[in-house]
């Protein structure tokens, strides 16, 4: 079955270009020109991926990404943010909303397709079957749930994979490049900084439950997950 992609973009020429390119590649493409329309669509069907424009009239893409992440039905749907902003701080902000990746306008169709495929490859290659448990935390891949005591922790798909990977390899140090290969797949477009942003977000989400300190920075090398 073809993967479905929901495009949320208010600029007609860009939306039409995306519809054309993605349909040609065999994706099942759906479209919305506002967050309201996207929400209406999602109540009927959950797409396999959302391409979300940052600047939208009314509710912004950033706010919508956050609400998608906090909703049980959509929190595991991969999001790629389309942004006109190239500044480093904005890239970080895009990932900070829980988006899995971002692409800066103007972008080439080739680059966008590479990123979309990388996201789908990650989802497909996952062999997350085992429920993992460490003191204070239970990670269930069948439901993508992370439970700390009686609380659910909302994580984006990337954060979930990152945590799952760490817990599967406790005390082992991984470089950013290794984490990129393991979690993101071999995608030449993803910068090493992306790892730092996702780690920071994961720590923040685990922080509420005092588990952020388990993810340790190993200076000039990378990160490890420690149970100590
Ligand atoms: Ca726009």
mmCIF file with all atom_site columns, C-alpha atoms and ligand atoms in Angstrom:
data_model
loop_
_atom_site.group_PDB
_atom_site.id
_atom_site.type_symbol
_atom_site.label_atom_id
_atom_site.label_alt_id
_atom_site.label_comp_id
_atom_site.label_asym_id
_atom_site.label_entity_id
_atom_site.label_seq_id
_atom_site.pdbx_PDB_ins_code
_atom_site.Cartn_x
_atom_site.Cartn_y
_atom_site.Cartn_z
_atom_site.occupancy
_atom_site.B_iso_or_equiv
_atom_site.pdbx_formal_charge
_atom_site.auth_seq_id
_atom_site.auth_comp_id
_atom_site.auth_asym_id
_atom_site.auth_atom_id
_atom_site.pdbx_PDB_model_num
ATOM   1   C  CA  . UNK A 1 1   ? 0.000   0.000  0.000  1.00 0.00 ? 1   UNK A CA  1
ATOM   2   C  CA  . UNK A 1 2   ? 1.224   3.473  -0.797 1.00 0.00 ? 2   UNK A CA  1
ATOM   3   C  CA  . UNK A 1 3   ? 2.176   5.728  2.067  1.00 0.00 ? 3   UNK A CA  1
ATOM   4   C  CA  . UNK A 1 4   ? -0.057  8.739  2.549  1.00 0.00 ? 4   UNK A CA  1
ATOM   5   C  CA  . UNK A 1 5   ? 1.305   12.212 3.027  1.00 0.00 ? 5   UNK A CA  1
ATOM   6   C  CA  . UNK A 1 6   ? -0.727  15.161 4.246  1.00 0.00 ? 6   UNK A CA  1
ATOM   7   C  CA  . UNK A 1 7   ? 0.583   18.481 2.942  1.00 0.00 ? 7   UNK A CA  1
ATOM   8   C  CA  . UNK A 1 8   ? -0.328  21.493 5.080  1.00 0.00 ? 8   UNK A CA  1
ATOM   9   C  CA  . UNK A 1 9   ? 0.696   24.575 3.113  1.00 0.00 ? 9   UNK A CA  1
ATOM   10  C  CA  . UNK A 1 10  ? -1.194  27.799 2.419  1.00 0.00 ? 10  UNK A CA  1
ATOM   11  C  CA  . UNK A 1 11  ? 0.782   28.935 -0.612 1.00 0.00 ? 11  UNK A CA  1
ATOM   12  C  CA  . UNK A 1 12  ? -0.966  27.502 -3.665 1.00 0.00 ? 12  UNK A CA  1
ATOM   13  C  CA  . UNK A 1 13  ? 2.060   27.238 -6.005 1.00 0.00 ? 13  UNK A CA  1
ATOM   14  C  CA  . UNK A 1 14  ? 4.138   25.403 -3.402 1.00 0.00 ? 14  UNK A CA  1
ATOM   15  C  CA  . UNK A 1 15  ? 1.275   23.111 -2.443 1.00 0.00 ? 15  UNK A CA  1
ATOM   16  C  CA  . UNK A 1 16  ? 0.598   22.299 -6.074 1.00 0.00 ? 16  UNK A CA  1
ATOM   17  C  CA  . UNK A 1 17  ? 4.261   21.641 -6.774 1.00 0.00 ? 17  UNK A CA  1
ATOM   18  C  CA  . UNK A 1 18  ? 4.382   19.284 -3.775 1.00 0.00 ? 18  UNK A CA  1
ATOM   19  C  CA  . UNK A 1 19  ? 1.216   17.473 -4.832 1.00 0.00 ? 19  UNK A CA  1
ATOM   20  C  CA  . UNK A 1 20  ? 2.630   17.008 -8.324 1.00 0.00 ? 20  UNK A CA  1
ATOM   21  C  CA  . UNK A 1 21  ? 6.058   15.741 -7.221 1.00 0.00 ? 21  UNK A CA  1
ATOM   22  C  CA  . UNK A 1 22  ? 4.822   13.450 -4.472 1.00 0.00 ? 22  UNK A CA  1
ATOM   23  C  CA  . UNK A 1 23  ? 2.000   11.945 -6.519 1.00 0.00 ? 23  UNK A CA  1
ATOM   24  C  CA  . UNK A 1 24  ? 4.481   11.257 -9.300 1.00 0.00 ? 24  UNK A CA  1
ATOM   25  C  CA  . UNK A 1 25  ? 6.603   9.348  -6.790 1.00 0.00 ? 25  UNK A CA  1
ATOM   26  C  CA  . UNK A 1 26  ? 3.660   7.125  -5.958 1.00 0.00 ? 26  UNK A CA  1
ATOM   27  C  CA  . UNK A 1 27  ? 2.621   8.632  -2.642 1.00 0.00 ? 27  UNK A CA  1
ATOM   28  C  CA  . UNK A 1 28  ? -1.009  9.042  -1.747 1.00 0.00 ? 28  UNK A CA  1
ATOM   29  C  CA  . UNK A 1 29  ? -1.212  12.790 -1.319 1.00 0.00 ? 29  UNK A CA  1
ATOM   30  C  CA  . UNK A 1 30  ? -3.741  14.749 0.729  1.00 0.00 ? 30  UNK A CA  1
ATOM   31  C  CA  . UNK A 1 31  ? -3.781  18.500 1.144  1.00 0.00 ? 31  UNK A CA  1
ATOM   32  C  CA  . UNK A 1 32  ? -4.861  21.238 3.498  1.00 0.00 ? 32  UNK A CA  1
ATOM   33  C  CA  . UNK A 1 33  ? -4.301  24.983 3.257  1.00 0.00 ? 33  UNK A CA  1
ATOM   34  C  CA  . UNK A 1 34  ? -4.757  25.679 6.948  1.00 0.00 ? 34  UNK A CA  1
ATOM   35  C  CA  . UNK A 1 35  ? -4.463  23.998 10.313 1.00 0.00 ? 35  UNK A CA  1
ATOM   36  C  CA  . UNK A 1 36  ? -8.242  23.921 10.562 1.00 0.00 ? 36  UNK A CA  1
ATOM   37  C  CA  . UNK A 1 37  ? -8.518  21.986 7.318  1.00 0.00 ? 37  UNK A CA  1
ATOM   38  C  CA  . UNK A 1 38  ? -5.707  19.666 8.368  1.00 0.00 ? 38  UNK A CA  1
ATOM   39  C  CA  . UNK A 1 39  ? -7.458  18.941 11.668 1.00 0.00 ? 39  UNK A CA  1
ATOM   40  C  CA  . UNK A 1 40  ? -10.698 18.154 9.850  1.00 0.00 ? 40  UNK A CA  1
ATOM   41  C  CA  . UNK A 1 41  ? -8.824  15.757 7.627  1.00 0.00 ? 41  UNK A CA  1
ATOM   42  C  CA  . UNK A 1 42  ? -7.035  14.051 10.503 1.00 0.00 ? 42  UNK A CA  1
ATOM   43  C  CA  . UNK A 1 43  ? -10.280 13.337 12.348 1.00 0.00 ? 43  UNK A CA  1
ATOM   44  C  CA  . UNK A 1 44  ? -11.211 11.105 9.386  1.00 0.00 ? 44  UNK A CA  1
ATOM   45  C  CA  . UNK A 1 45  ? -7.863  9.583  8.604  1.00 0.00 ? 45  UNK A CA  1
ATOM   46  C  CA  . UNK A 1 46  ? -4.387  9.652  10.123 1.00 0.00 ? 46  UNK A CA  1
ATOM   47  C  CA  . UNK A 1 47  ? -1.731  10.164 7.434  1.00 0.00 ? 47  UNK A CA  1
ATOM   48  C  CA  . UNK A 1 48  ? 1.586   8.275  7.420  1.00 0.00 ? 48  UNK A CA  1
ATOM   49  C  CA  . UNK A 1 49  ? 3.527   11.537 7.336  1.00 0.00 ? 49  UNK A CA  1
ATOM   50  C  CA  . UNK A 1 50  ? 2.756   15.253 7.590  1.00 0.00 ? 50  UNK A CA  1
ATOM   51  C  CA  . UNK A 1 51  ? 4.582   17.922 5.609  1.00 0.00 ? 51  UNK A CA  1
ATOM   52  C  CA  . UNK A 1 52  ? 3.877   21.005 7.635  1.00 0.00 ? 52  UNK A CA  1
ATOM   53  C  CA  . UNK A 1 53  ? 4.526   24.590 6.673  1.00 0.00 ? 53  UNK A CA  1
ATOM   54  C  CA  . UNK A 1 54  ? 5.839   26.806 9.458  1.00 0.00 ? 54  UNK A CA  1
ATOM   55  C  CA  . UNK A 1 55  ? 4.018   29.997 8.450  1.00 0.00 ? 55  UNK A CA  1
ATOM   56  C  CA  . UNK A 1 56  ? 0.309   29.420 8.153  1.00 0.00 ? 56  UNK A CA  1
ATOM   57  C  CA  . UNK A 1 57  ? -2.564  31.861 8.576  1.00 0.00 ? 57  UNK A CA  1
ATOM   58  C  CA  . UNK A 1 58  ? -4.320  31.523 11.930 1.00 0.00 ? 58  UNK A CA  1
ATOM   59  C  CA  . UNK A 1 59  ? -2.687  28.720 13.889 1.00 0.00 ? 59  UNK A CA  1
ATOM   60  C  CA  . UNK A 1 60  ? 0.997   28.409 12.966 1.00 0.00 ? 60  UNK A CA  1
ATOM   61  C  CA  . UNK A 1 61  ? 2.703   25.210 11.893 1.00 0.00 ? 61  UNK A CA  1
ATOM   62  C  CA  . UNK A 1 62  ? 4.790   25.322 15.037 1.00 0.00 ? 62  UNK A CA  1
ATOM   63  C  CA  . UNK A 1 63  ? 1.747   25.354 17.309 1.00 0.00 ? 63  UNK A CA  1
ATOM   64  C  CA  . UNK A 1 64  ? 0.062   22.677 15.238 1.00 0.00 ? 64  UNK A CA  1
ATOM   65  C  CA  . UNK A 1 65  ? 3.130   20.422 15.471 1.00 0.00 ? 65  UNK A CA  1
ATOM   66  C  CA  . UNK A 1 66  ? 3.026   20.766 19.241 1.00 0.00 ? 66  UNK A CA  1
ATOM   67  C  CA  . UNK A 1 67  ? -0.642  19.873 19.394 1.00 0.00 ? 67  UNK A CA  1
ATOM   68  C  CA  . UNK A 1 68  ? -0.091  16.873 17.096 1.00 0.00 ? 68  UNK A CA  1
ATOM   69  C  CA  . UNK A 1 69  ? 2.605   15.669 19.450 1.00 0.00 ? 69  UNK A CA  1
ATOM   70  C  CA  . UNK A 1 70  ? 0.443   15.940 22.524 1.00 0.00 ? 70  UNK A CA  1
ATOM   71  C  CA  . UNK A 1 71  ? -2.481  14.097 20.938 1.00 0.00 ? 71  UNK A CA  1
ATOM   72  C  CA  . UNK A 1 72  ? -2.525  10.345 21.514 1.00 0.00 ? 72  UNK A CA  1
ATOM   73  C  CA  . UNK A 1 73  ? -3.785  9.683  17.982 1.00 0.00 ? 73  UNK A CA  1
ATOM   74  C  CA  . UNK A 1 74  ? -1.119  11.654 16.160 1.00 0.00 ? 74  UNK A CA  1
ATOM   75  C  CA  . UNK A 1 75  ? 1.919   11.734 18.386 1.00 0.00 ? 75  UNK A CA  1
ATOM   76  C  CA  . UNK A 1 76  ? 3.699   8.982  16.436 1.00 0.00 ? 76  UNK A CA  1
ATOM   77  C  CA  . UNK A 1 77  ? 3.017   10.463 12.986 1.00 0.00 ? 77  UNK A CA  1
ATOM   78  C  CA  . UNK A 1 78  ? 6.296   11.740 11.520 1.00 0.00 ? 78  UNK A CA  1
ATOM   79  C  CA  . UNK A 1 79  ? 6.372   15.476 10.806 1.00 0.00 ? 79  UNK A CA  1
ATOM   80  C  CA  . UNK A 1 80  ? 8.675   17.280 8.392  1.00 0.00 ? 80  UNK A CA  1
ATOM   81  C  CA  . UNK A 1 81  ? 8.502   21.052 8.820  1.00 0.00 ? 81  UNK A CA  1
ATOM   82  C  CA  . UNK A 1 82  ? 8.775   23.308 5.801  1.00 0.00 ? 82  UNK A CA  1
ATOM   83  C  CA  . UNK A 1 83  ? 10.410  26.523 6.808  1.00 0.00 ? 83  UNK A CA  1
ATOM   84  C  CA  . UNK A 1 84  ? 11.372  29.711 5.049  1.00 0.00 ? 84  UNK A CA  1
ATOM   85  C  CA  . UNK A 1 85  ? 13.699  30.429 7.885  1.00 0.00 ? 85  UNK A CA  1
ATOM   86  C  CA  . UNK A 1 86  ? 17.290  29.347 7.595  1.00 0.00 ? 86  UNK A CA  1
ATOM   87  C  CA  . UNK A 1 87  ? 18.620  30.661 10.868 1.00 0.00 ? 87  UNK A CA  1
ATOM   88  C  CA  . UNK A 1 88  ? 20.108  28.100 13.217 1.00 0.00 ? 88  UNK A CA  1
ATOM   89  C  CA  . UNK A 1 89  ? 17.800  29.120 16.049 1.00 0.00 ? 89  UNK A CA  1
ATOM   90  C  CA  . UNK A 1 90  ? 14.762  28.503 13.859 1.00 0.00 ? 90  UNK A CA  1
ATOM   91  C  CA  . UNK A 1 91  ? 15.978  25.062 12.831 1.00 0.00 ? 91  UNK A CA  1
ATOM   92  C  CA  . UNK A 1 92  ? 16.315  24.215 16.476 1.00 0.00 ? 92  UNK A CA  1
ATOM   93  C  CA  . UNK A 1 93  ? 12.867  25.618 17.156 1.00 0.00 ? 93  UNK A CA  1
ATOM   94  C  CA  . UNK A 1 94  ? 11.380  23.490 14.364 1.00 0.00 ? 94  UNK A CA  1
ATOM   95  C  CA  . UNK A 1 95  ? 12.838  20.329 15.876 1.00 0.00 ? 95  UNK A CA  1
ATOM   96  C  CA  . UNK A 1 96  ? 11.878  21.533 19.319 1.00 0.00 ? 96  UNK A CA  1
ATOM   97  C  CA  . UNK A 1 97  ? 8.192   21.318 18.458 1.00 0.00 ? 97  UNK A CA  1
ATOM   98  C  CA  . UNK A 1 98  ? 8.633   17.586 18.058 1.00 0.00 ? 98  UNK A CA  1
ATOM   99  C  CA  . UNK A 1 99  ? 9.099   17.627 14.282 1.00 0.00 ? 99  UNK A CA  1
ATOM   100 C  CA  . UNK A 1 100 ? 11.312  14.791 13.055 1.00 0.00 ? 100 UNK A CA  1
ATOM   101 C  CA  . UNK A 1 101 ? 13.028  16.824 10.403 1.00 0.00 ? 101 UNK A CA  1
ATOM   102 C  CA  . UNK A 1 102 ? 12.814  20.178 8.670  1.00 0.00 ? 102 UNK A CA  1
ATOM   103 C  CA  . UNK A 1 103 ? 13.579  21.479 5.230  1.00 0.00 ? 103 UNK A CA  1
ATOM   104 C  CA  . UNK A 1 104 ? 14.317  25.075 4.385  1.00 0.00 ? 104 UNK A CA  1
ATOM   105 C  CA  . UNK A 1 105 ? 12.569  26.827 1.492  1.00 0.00 ? 105 UNK A CA  1
ATOM   106 C  CA  . UNK A 1 106 ? 13.489  26.997 -1.292 1.00 0.00 ? 106 UNK A CA  1
ATOM   107 C  CA  . UNK A 1 107 ? 14.267  23.287 -1.452 1.00 0.00 ? 107 UNK A CA  1
ATOM   108 C  CA  . UNK A 1 108 ? 14.781  20.867 -4.300 1.00 0.00 ? 108 UNK A CA  1
ATOM   109 C  CA  . UNK A 1 109 ? 12.290  18.075 -4.869 1.00 0.00 ? 109 UNK A CA  1
ATOM   110 C  CA  . UNK A 1 110 ? 15.204  15.666 -4.773 1.00 0.00 ? 110 UNK A CA  1
ATOM   111 C  CA  . UNK A 1 111 ? 16.215  16.745 -1.300 1.00 0.00 ? 111 UNK A CA  1
ATOM   112 C  CA  . UNK A 1 112 ? 12.651  16.664 -0.018 1.00 0.00 ? 112 UNK A CA  1
ATOM   113 C  CA  . UNK A 1 113 ? 12.110  13.156 -1.406 1.00 0.00 ? 113 UNK A CA  1
ATOM   114 C  CA  . UNK A 1 114 ? 15.360  11.985 0.179  1.00 0.00 ? 114 UNK A CA  1
ATOM   115 C  CA  . UNK A 1 115 ? 14.168  13.255 3.541  1.00 0.00 ? 115 UNK A CA  1
ATOM   116 C  CA  . UNK A 1 116 ? 10.717  11.740 3.185  1.00 0.00 ? 116 UNK A CA  1
ATOM   117 C  CA  . UNK A 1 117 ? 12.203  8.381  2.207  1.00 0.00 ? 117 UNK A CA  1
ATOM   118 C  CA  . UNK A 1 118 ? 14.616  8.533  5.123  1.00 0.00 ? 118 UNK A CA  1
ATOM   119 C  CA  . UNK A 1 119 ? 11.711  9.062  7.521  1.00 0.00 ? 119 UNK A CA  1
ATOM   120 C  CA  . UNK A 1 120 ? 9.767   6.145  6.029  1.00 0.00 ? 120 UNK A CA  1
ATOM   121 C  CA  . UNK A 1 121 ? 12.870  3.949  6.006  1.00 0.00 ? 121 UNK A CA  1
ATOM   122 C  CA  . UNK A 1 122 ? 13.327  4.571  9.706  1.00 0.00 ? 122 UNK A CA  1
ATOM   123 C  CA  . UNK A 1 123 ? 9.748   3.648  10.470 1.00 0.00 ? 123 UNK A CA  1
ATOM   124 C  CA  . UNK A 1 124 ? 9.873   0.527  8.294  1.00 0.00 ? 124 UNK A CA  1
ATOM   125 C  CA  . UNK A 1 125 ? 13.232  -0.794 9.431  1.00 0.00 ? 125 UNK A CA  1
ATOM   126 C  CA  . UNK A 1 126 ? 12.269  -0.673 13.036 1.00 0.00 ? 126 UNK A CA  1
ATOM   127 C  CA  . UNK A 1 127 ? 12.330  -3.873 14.911 1.00 0.00 ? 127 UNK A CA  1
ATOM   128 C  CA  . UNK A 1 128 ? 10.991  -2.617 18.166 1.00 0.00 ? 128 UNK A CA  1
ATOM   129 C  CA  . UNK A 1 129 ? 9.014   -5.438 19.666 1.00 0.00 ? 129 UNK A CA  1
ATOM   130 C  CA  . UNK A 1 130 ? 10.251  -5.957 23.163 1.00 0.00 ? 130 UNK A CA  1
ATOM   131 C  CA  . UNK A 1 131 ? 8.886   -4.033 26.112 1.00 0.00 ? 131 UNK A CA  1
ATOM   132 C  CA  . UNK A 1 132 ? 11.851  -2.562 27.978 1.00 0.00 ? 132 UNK A CA  1
ATOM   133 C  CA  . UNK A 1 133 ? 11.881  -1.735 31.642 1.00 0.00 ? 133 UNK A CA  1
ATOM   134 C  CA  . UNK A 1 134 ? 14.356  0.053  33.838 1.00 0.00 ? 134 UNK A CA  1
ATOM   135 C  CA  . UNK A 1 135 ? 13.771  1.353  37.354 1.00 0.00 ? 135 UNK A CA  1
ATOM   136 C  CA  . UNK A 1 136 ? 11.068  4.008  37.088 1.00 0.00 ? 136 UNK A CA  1
ATOM   137 C  CA  . UNK A 1 137 ? 10.445  3.634  33.389 1.00 0.00 ? 137 UNK A CA  1
ATOM   138 C  CA  . UNK A 1 138 ? 8.602   1.291  31.068 1.00 0.00 ? 138 UNK A CA  1
ATOM   139 C  CA  . UNK A 1 139 ? 8.940   1.556  27.291 1.00 0.00 ? 139 UNK A CA  1
ATOM   140 C  CA  . UNK A 1 140 ? 6.355   -0.217 25.182 1.00 0.00 ? 140 UNK A CA  1
ATOM   141 C  CA  . UNK A 1 141 ? 7.009   -0.143 21.420 1.00 0.00 ? 141 UNK A CA  1
ATOM   142 C  CA  . UNK A 1 142 ? 3.696   -1.759 20.490 1.00 0.00 ? 142 UNK A CA  1
ATOM   143 C  CA  . UNK A 1 143 ? 1.870   1.338  21.703 1.00 0.00 ? 143 UNK A CA  1
ATOM   144 C  CA  . UNK A 1 144 ? 4.840   3.758  21.532 1.00 0.00 ? 144 UNK A CA  1
ATOM   145 C  CA  . UNK A 1 145 ? 4.167   4.501  25.168 1.00 0.00 ? 145 UNK A CA  1
ATOM   146 C  CA  . UNK A 1 146 ? 6.674   5.530  27.754 1.00 0.00 ? 146 UNK A CA  1
ATOM   147 C  CA  . UNK A 1 147 ? 5.373   5.175  31.262 1.00 0.00 ? 147 UNK A CA  1
ATOM   148 C  CA  . UNK A 1 148 ? 7.006   6.629  34.336 1.00 0.00 ? 148 UNK A CA  1
ATOM   149 C  CA  . UNK A 1 149 ? 5.119   5.406  37.389 1.00 0.00 ? 149 UNK A CA  1
ATOM   150 C  CA  . UNK A 1 150 ? 1.520   6.260  36.597 1.00 0.00 ? 150 UNK A CA  1
ATOM   151 C  CA  . UNK A 1 151 ? 2.369   8.943  34.074 1.00 0.00 ? 151 UNK A CA  1
ATOM   152 C  CA  . UNK A 1 152 ? 2.600   8.792  30.322 1.00 0.00 ? 152 UNK A CA  1
ATOM   153 C  CA  . UNK A 1 153 ? 5.490   10.631 28.739 1.00 0.00 ? 153 UNK A CA  1
ATOM   154 C  CA  . UNK A 1 154 ? 4.752   12.050 25.312 1.00 0.00 ? 154 UNK A CA  1
ATOM   155 C  CA  . UNK A 1 155 ? 7.676   11.587 22.951 1.00 0.00 ? 155 UNK A CA  1
ATOM   156 C  CA  . UNK A 1 156 ? 8.002   12.225 19.239 1.00 0.00 ? 156 UNK A CA  1
ATOM   157 C  CA  . UNK A 1 157 ? 8.805   9.173  17.074 1.00 0.00 ? 157 UNK A CA  1
ATOM   158 C  CA  . UNK A 1 158 ? 12.463  10.184 16.897 1.00 0.00 ? 158 UNK A CA  1
ATOM   159 C  CA  . UNK A 1 159 ? 12.738  10.728 20.639 1.00 0.00 ? 159 UNK A CA  1
ATOM   160 C  CA  . UNK A 1 160 ? 11.038  7.402  21.212 1.00 0.00 ? 160 UNK A CA  1
ATOM   161 C  CA  . UNK A 1 161 ? 13.530  5.575  18.975 1.00 0.00 ? 161 UNK A CA  1
ATOM   162 C  CA  . UNK A 1 162 ? 16.411  7.383  20.611 1.00 0.00 ? 162 UNK A CA  1
ATOM   163 C  CA  . UNK A 1 163 ? 15.273  6.406  24.096 1.00 0.00 ? 163 UNK A CA  1
ATOM   164 C  CA  . UNK A 1 164 ? 14.568  2.835  23.023 1.00 0.00 ? 164 UNK A CA  1
ATOM   165 C  CA  . UNK A 1 165 ? 18.017  2.567  21.502 1.00 0.00 ? 165 UNK A CA  1
ATOM   166 C  CA  . UNK A 1 166 ? 19.700  3.982  24.595 1.00 0.00 ? 166 UNK A CA  1
ATOM   167 C  CA  . UNK A 1 167 ? 17.843  1.697  26.973 1.00 0.00 ? 167 UNK A CA  1
ATOM   168 C  CA  . UNK A 1 168 ? 18.722  -1.283 24.758 1.00 0.00 ? 168 UNK A CA  1
ATOM   169 C  CA  . UNK A 1 169 ? 22.415  -0.392 25.131 1.00 0.00 ? 169 UNK A CA  1
ATOM   170 C  CA  . UNK A 1 170 ? 22.918  0.911  28.648 1.00 0.00 ? 170 UNK A CA  1
ATOM   171 C  CA  . UNK A 1 171 ? 26.306  2.328  29.674 1.00 0.00 ? 171 UNK A CA  1
ATOM   172 C  CA  . UNK A 1 172 ? 27.572  2.228  26.098 1.00 0.00 ? 172 UNK A CA  1
ATOM   173 C  CA  . UNK A 1 173 ? 28.921  5.452  24.620 1.00 0.00 ? 173 UNK A CA  1
ATOM   174 C  CA  . UNK A 1 174 ? 27.790  6.472  21.129 1.00 0.00 ? 174 UNK A CA  1
ATOM   175 C  CA  . UNK A 1 175 ? 29.129  9.278  18.976 1.00 0.00 ? 175 UNK A CA  1
ATOM   176 C  CA  . UNK A 1 176 ? 26.731  11.628 17.217 1.00 0.00 ? 176 UNK A CA  1
ATOM   177 C  CA  . UNK A 1 177 ? 27.581  9.978  13.907 1.00 0.00 ? 177 UNK A CA  1
ATOM   178 C  CA  . UNK A 1 178 ? 26.794  6.551  15.322 1.00 0.00 ? 178 UNK A CA  1
ATOM   179 C  CA  . UNK A 1 179 ? 23.489  7.799  16.679 1.00 0.00 ? 179 UNK A CA  1
ATOM   180 C  CA  . UNK A 1 180 ? 22.654  9.374  13.318 1.00 0.00 ? 180 UNK A CA  1
ATOM   181 C  CA  . UNK A 1 181 ? 23.336  6.072  11.572 1.00 0.00 ? 181 UNK A CA  1
ATOM   182 C  CA  . UNK A 1 182 ? 21.363  4.046  14.095 1.00 0.00 ? 182 UNK A CA  1
ATOM   183 C  CA  . UNK A 1 183 ? 18.395  6.301  14.646 1.00 0.00 ? 183 UNK A CA  1
ATOM   184 C  CA  . UNK A 1 184 ? 18.134  8.419  11.538 1.00 0.00 ? 184 UNK A CA  1
ATOM   185 C  CA  . UNK A 1 185 ? 19.613  5.976  9.071  1.00 0.00 ? 185 UNK A CA  1
ATOM   186 C  CA  . UNK A 1 186 ? 22.304  6.901  6.641  1.00 0.00 ? 186 UNK A CA  1
ATOM   187 C  CA  . UNK A 1 187 ? 20.886  10.190 5.551  1.00 0.00 ? 187 UNK A CA  1
ATOM   188 C  CA  . UNK A 1 188 ? 23.479  12.600 4.292  1.00 0.00 ? 188 UNK A CA  1
ATOM   189 C  CA  . UNK A 1 189 ? 21.200  15.578 4.830  1.00 0.00 ? 189 UNK A CA  1
ATOM   190 C  CA  . UNK A 1 190 ? 20.908  15.366 8.581  1.00 0.00 ? 190 UNK A CA  1
ATOM   191 C  CA  . UNK A 1 191 ? 23.408  17.433 10.526 1.00 0.00 ? 191 UNK A CA  1
ATOM   192 C  CA  . UNK A 1 192 ? 25.071  16.167 13.691 1.00 0.00 ? 192 UNK A CA  1
ATOM   193 C  CA  . UNK A 1 193 ? 23.503  19.057 15.583 1.00 0.00 ? 193 UNK A CA  1
ATOM   194 C  CA  . UNK A 1 194 ? 20.130  17.442 15.038 1.00 0.00 ? 194 UNK A CA  1
ATOM   195 C  CA  . UNK A 1 195 ? 21.206  14.759 17.500 1.00 0.00 ? 195 UNK A CA  1
ATOM   196 C  CA  . UNK A 1 196 ? 21.905  17.377 20.169 1.00 0.00 ? 196 UNK A CA  1
ATOM   197 C  CA  . UNK A 1 197 ? 18.515  18.996 19.669 1.00 0.00 ? 197 UNK A CA  1
ATOM   198 C  CA  . UNK A 1 198 ? 16.665  15.707 20.008 1.00 0.00 ? 198 UNK A CA  1
ATOM   199 C  CA  . UNK A 1 199 ? 18.717  14.699 23.021 1.00 0.00 ? 199 UNK A CA  1
ATOM   200 C  CA  . UNK A 1 200 ? 17.932  18.012 24.682 1.00 0.00 ? 200 UNK A CA  1
ATOM   201 C  CA  . UNK A 1 201 ? 14.235  17.515 24.001 1.00 0.00 ? 201 UNK A CA  1
ATOM   202 C  CA  . UNK A 1 202 ? 14.308  13.956 25.247 1.00 0.00 ? 202 UNK A CA  1
ATOM   203 C  CA  . UNK A 1 203 ? 16.041  15.088 28.436 1.00 0.00 ? 203 UNK A CA  1
ATOM   204 C  CA  . UNK A 1 204 ? 13.450  17.794 28.904 1.00 0.00 ? 204 UNK A CA  1
ATOM   205 C  CA  . UNK A 1 205 ? 10.612  15.301 28.542 1.00 0.00 ? 205 UNK A CA  1
ATOM   206 C  CA  . UNK A 1 206 ? 12.237  12.852 30.922 1.00 0.00 ? 206 UNK A CA  1
ATOM   207 C  CA  . UNK A 1 207 ? 13.211  15.642 33.295 1.00 0.00 ? 207 UNK A CA  1
ATOM   208 C  CA  . UNK A 1 208 ? 9.760   15.920 34.829 1.00 0.00 ? 208 UNK A CA  1
ATOM   209 C  CA  . UNK A 1 209 ? 10.292  12.408 36.157 1.00 0.00 ? 209 UNK A CA  1
ATOM   210 C  CA  . UNK A 1 210 ? 13.882  12.902 37.232 1.00 0.00 ? 210 UNK A CA  1
ATOM   211 C  CA  . UNK A 1 211 ? 15.179  10.621 34.494 1.00 0.00 ? 211 UNK A CA  1
ATOM   212 C  CA  . UNK A 1 212 ? 17.000  13.225 32.400 1.00 0.00 ? 212 UNK A CA  1
ATOM   213 C  CA  . UNK A 1 213 ? 20.277  12.607 34.209 1.00 0.00 ? 213 UNK A CA  1
ATOM   214 C  CA  . UNK A 1 214 ? 20.381  9.060  32.830 1.00 0.00 ? 214 UNK A CA  1
ATOM   215 C  CA  . UNK A 1 215 ? 21.256  10.493 29.442 1.00 0.00 ? 215 UNK A CA  1
ATOM   216 C  CA  . UNK A 1 216 ? 24.830  11.580 29.925 1.00 0.00 ? 216 UNK A CA  1
ATOM   217 C  CA  . UNK A 1 217 ? 27.047  13.697 27.747 1.00 0.00 ? 217 UNK A CA  1
ATOM   218 C  CA  . UNK A 1 218 ? 30.458  12.162 27.222 1.00 0.00 ? 218 UNK A CA  1
ATOM   219 C  CA  . UNK A 1 219 ? 32.683  15.100 26.451 1.00 0.00 ? 219 UNK A CA  1
ATOM   220 C  CA  . UNK A 1 220 ? 34.166  15.297 22.989 1.00 0.00 ? 220 UNK A CA  1
ATOM   221 C  CA  . UNK A 1 221 ? 32.641  11.943 22.131 1.00 0.00 ? 221 UNK A CA  1
ATOM   222 C  CA  . UNK A 1 222 ? 28.901  11.721 22.383 1.00 0.00 ? 222 UNK A CA  1
ATOM   223 C  CA  . UNK A 1 223 ? 26.246  10.333 24.671 1.00 0.00 ? 223 UNK A CA  1
ATOM   224 C  CA  . UNK A 1 224 ? 25.433  7.346  26.792 1.00 0.00 ? 224 UNK A CA  1
ATOM   225 C  CA  . UNK A 1 225 ? 22.489  6.108  28.785 1.00 0.00 ? 225 UNK A CA  1
ATOM   226 C  CA  . UNK A 1 226 ? 23.511  5.235  32.282 1.00 0.00 ? 226 UNK A CA  1
ATOM   227 C  CA  . UNK A 1 227 ? 21.500  3.497  34.952 1.00 0.00 ? 227 UNK A CA  1
ATOM   228 C  CA  . UNK A 1 228 ? 23.840  4.779  37.644 1.00 0.00 ? 228 UNK A CA  1
HETATM 229 CA CA1 . LIG B 2 .   ? 3.111   29.589 4.358  1.00 0.00 ? 1   LIG B CA1 1
#
